[in-house]
CSV table of C-alpha atoms in Angstrom, one decimal:
chain,number,residue,atom,x,y,z
A,1,MET,CA,2.3,-2.1,-35.7
A,2,LYS,CA,1.2,-5.3,-37.4
A,3,ALA,CA,-2.2,-6.7,-36.7
A,4,VAL,CA,-2.2,-9.2,-33.8
A,5,THR,CA,-4.5,-12.0,-32.8
A,6,GLU,CA,-6.1,-12.7,-29.4
A,7,GLN,CA,-4.0,-15.9,-29.0
A,8,ALA,CA,-0.8,-14.0,-29.7
A,9,ILE,CA,-1.7,-11.3,-27.2
A,10,ARG,CA,-2.6,-13.9,-24.5
A,11,GLY,CA,0.8,-15.7,-25.0
A,12,SER,CA,2.9,-12.5,-24.8
A,13,PHE,CA,2.3,-11.2,-21.2
A,14,VAL,CA,5.4,-10.8,-19.2
A,15,ASN,CA,4.0,-9.8,-15.8
A,16,CYS,CA,1.1,-12.1,-15.2
A,17,SER,CA,0.5,-15.8,-15.1
A,18,LYS,CA,-0.8,-17.9,-18.0
A,19,GLY,CA,-4.1,-18.3,-16.1
A,20,GLU,CA,-4.4,-14.5,-15.6
A,21,ALA,CA,-3.6,-13.9,-19.3
A,22,LYS,CA,-6.3,-16.5,-20.3
A,23,ARG,CA,-9.0,-14.7,-18.2
A,24,LEU,CA,-8.3,-11.1,-19.1
A,25,ALA,CA,-10.6,-9.2,-21.5
A,26,VAL,CA,-9.0,-8.8,-25.0
A,27,PRO,CA,-10.7,-6.4,-27.4
A,28,ARG,CA,-13.2,-8.1,-29.8
A,29,ASP,CA,-12.5,-5.5,-32.5
A,30,LEU,CA,-8.9,-6.4,-33.3
A,31,ASP,CA,-9.6,-6.7,-37.0
A,32,GLU,CA,-11.0,-3.1,-37.0
A,33,ARG,CA,-8.1,-1.4,-35.3
A,34,PRO,CA,-6.1,1.2,-37.2
A,35,TRP,CA,-2.9,-0.9,-37.1
A,36,ASP,CA,-0.9,1.3,-39.5
A,37,ASP,CA,-1.4,4.2,-37.0
A,38,LEU,CA,-0.5,2.2,-33.8
A,39,ASP,CA,2.9,2.1,-32.2
A,40,PHE,CA,1.3,-0.2,-29.5
A,41,LEU,CA,-2.1,-1.6,-28.8
A,42,GLY,CA,-3.6,-0.4,-25.6
A,43,TRP,CA,-7.0,-0.9,-24.0
A,44,ARG,CA,-8.9,-0.7,-20.7
A,45,ASP,CA,-10.8,-3.6,-19.3
A,46,PRO,CA,-14.5,-2.7,-19.5
A,47,ALA,CA,-15.3,-5.1,-16.6
A,48,ALA,CA,-12.5,-3.8,-14.4
A,49,PRO,CA,-12.0,0.0,-14.9
A,50,ASP,CA,-8.8,0.0,-12.9
A,51,ARG,CA,-7.0,-2.4,-15.4
A,52,GLY,CA,-5.4,-1.7,-18.7
A,53,TYR,CA,-3.2,-3.6,-21.1
A,54,VAL,CA,-0.4,-2.7,-23.5
A,55,VAL,CA,0.9,-4.8,-26.3
A,56,VAL,CA,4.0,-3.8,-28.3
A,57,GLU,CA,6.1,-5.4,-30.9
A,58,ARG,CA,9.8,-5.4,-29.9
A,59,ASP,CA,12.7,-7.2,-31.6
A,60,GLY,CA,10.2,-9.1,-33.8
A,61,ARG,CA,8.1,-10.5,-31.0
A,62,LEU,CA,5.1,-9.3,-29.0
A,63,VAL,CA,5.5,-8.1,-25.4
A,64,SER,CA,2.4,-7.4,-23.3
A,65,VAL,CA,2.0,-6.0,-19.8
A,66,ALA,CA,-1.0,-5.7,-17.5
A,67,LEU,CA,-1.4,-2.3,-15.9
A,68,ARG,CA,-3.4,-0.9,-13.0
A,69,THR,CA,-4.6,2.6,-12.1
A,70,PRO,CA,-5.1,4.0,-8.7
A,71,GLY,CA,-8.6,3.9,-7.3
A,72,GLN,CA,-8.7,7.7,-6.7
A,73,GLN,CA,-8.8,9.8,-9.8
A,74,ARG,CA,-7.7,13.5,-10.0
A,75,GLY,CA,-10.3,16.3,-10.0
A,76,HIS,CA,-11.6,17.8,-13.2
A,77,LEU,CA,-9.6,21.1,-12.7
A,78,HIS,CA,-6.3,19.2,-12.8
A,79,ARG,CA,-4.5,18.7,-16.1
A,80,GLY,CA,-1.9,16.0,-16.7
A,81,MET,CA,0.6,15.2,-19.4
A,82,CYS,CA,1.2,11.8,-20.9
A,83,SER,CA,4.9,10.8,-20.6
A,84,LEU,CA,4.7,8.9,-23.9
A,85,CYS,CA,2.9,11.2,-26.4
A,86,LEU,CA,3.1,14.5,-24.5
A,87,THR,CA,-0.6,15.2,-24.8
A,88,THR,CA,-2.2,17.1,-22.0
A,89,HIS,CA,-5.6,16.0,-20.7
A,90,PRO,CA,-8.0,17.6,-18.2
A,91,GLY,CA,-9.2,15.7,-15.1
A,92,SER,CA,-8.5,12.0,-15.1
A,93,GLY,CA,-7.4,11.9,-18.8
A,94,VAL,CA,-3.8,11.0,-17.7
A,95,SER,CA,-3.3,8.3,-15.1
A,96,LEU,CA,-0.5,6.8,-13.3
A,97,MET,CA,-0.4,3.3,-14.6
A,98,THR,CA,1.6,0.7,-12.7
A,99,ALA,CA,2.7,-2.7,-13.7
A,100,ARG,CA,3.8,-5.6,-11.5
A,101,LYS,CA,7.4,-6.5,-12.2
A,102,ALA,CA,8.1,-9.9,-13.8
A,103,GLY,CA,9.3,-12.9,-11.8
A,104,LYS,CA,10.2,-13.0,-8.1
A,105,ALA,CA,10.3,-9.2,-7.9
A,106,GLY,CA,6.6,-9.0,-9.0
A,107,ARG,CA,5.6,-11.8,-6.6
A,108,GLU,CA,7.1,-9.7,-3.8
A,109,GLY,CA,4.9,-6.8,-4.8
A,110,ASN,CA,7.4,-4.7,-6.7
A,111,SER,CA,6.1,-2.5,-9.5
A,112,ALA,CA,7.0,0.4,-11.8
A,113,GLY,CA,4.7,3.1,-13.2
A,114,LEU,CA,4.4,5.9,-15.7
A,115,TYR,CA,1.9,8.7,-16.4
A,116,ILE,CA,0.1,7.8,-19.6
A,117,CYS,CA,-3.2,8.7,-21.5
A,118,ALA,CA,-5.9,7.0,-19.5
A,119,ASP,CA,-7.5,5.6,-22.7
A,120,LEU,CA,-4.1,4.2,-23.9
A,121,GLN,CA,-4.6,5.8,-27.3
A,122,CYS,CA,-1.3,7.7,-27.4
A,123,SER,CA,-0.4,6.7,-31.0
A,124,LEU,CA,-3.7,8.3,-32.2
A,125,TYR,CA,-3.1,11.5,-30.3
A,126,LEU,CA,0.4,11.7,-31.6
A,127,ARG,CA,-0.8,11.4,-35.2
A,128,GLY,CA,-3.8,13.8,-34.7
A,129,LYS,CA,-6.3,11.0,-35.4
A,130,LYS,CA,-7.8,11.6,-31.9
A,131,THR,CA,-8.1,14.9,-30.0
A,132,PRO,CA,-8.1,15.3,-26.2
A,133,ASP,CA,-11.2,16.5,-24.4
A,134,PRO,CA,-11.6,20.3,-24.1
A,135,GLY,CA,-8.9,21.6,-21.8
A,136,GLY,CA,-6.3,19.2,-23.2
A,137,SER,CA,-4.0,19.7,-26.1
A,138,ARG,CA,-1.0,18.4,-28.0
A,139,ILE,CA,2.3,20.3,-27.6
A,140,SER,CA,3.5,21.9,-30.8
A,141,GLU,CA,6.8,20.3,-31.6
A,142,SER,CA,9.5,20.8,-34.3
A,143,LEU,CA,10.2,17.0,-34.3
A,144,THR,CA,9.0,15.0,-37.3
A,145,LEU,CA,6.3,12.4,-36.7
A,146,GLU,CA,9.0,9.7,-37.1
A,147,GLU,CA,11.1,11.3,-34.4
A,148,GLN,CA,8.0,11.6,-32.1
A,149,THR,CA,7.1,8.0,-32.6
A,150,ALA,CA,10.7,7.0,-32.0
A,151,ARG,CA,10.6,8.9,-28.7
A,152,LEU,CA,7.3,7.2,-27.7
A,153,THR,CA,8.6,3.7,-28.4
A,154,THR,CA,11.9,4.4,-26.6
A,155,LYS,CA,10.0,5.6,-23.5
A,156,LEU,CA,7.7,2.6,-23.7
A,157,PHE,CA,10.6,0.2,-24.1
A,158,ASP,CA,12.4,1.9,-21.1
A,159,PHE,CA,9.3,1.2,-19.1
A,160,LEU,CA,9.2,-2.4,-20.2
A,161,ASP,CA,12.8,-2.8,-19.3
A,162,SER,CA,12.1,-1.5,-15.8
A,163,LEU,CA,9.7,-4.5,-15.3
A,164,LYS,CA,12.3,-7.1,-15.8
A,165,GLY,CA,12.6,-9.2,-12.7
């Protein structure tokens, strides 16, 4: 992924108003991110732990979505698997993240969701740059890294497509 600016991120949200995009917390360390290792930029809002954001480059432009997690997290003995990178995490390391649909459907309360790494760092798990907490693991695969990243972006794009109003 190419490096992005705060202004570009704020202008690329498809499922929230311009006012909401203007007020949301964008990471302050954008120039320190490992852009070459990212298939998408994801972060959680430190002031609102139930909120997360994903920014992806698609067809030459940025697309960003605001996500929410359920208030109740799973117990520590539970393990979940991310649907994007296929990393398993113990406890609340994987969360159902939902996004309001764009347009009228979103205003009527419709949303879509997927199970994803709670810290939104799937790209780094996929590349072995980050490891899950004890009790979690990466599935051993015969696919190349390029094939795994293609699968991740395809699944992410499918999710984005499900948000169209």
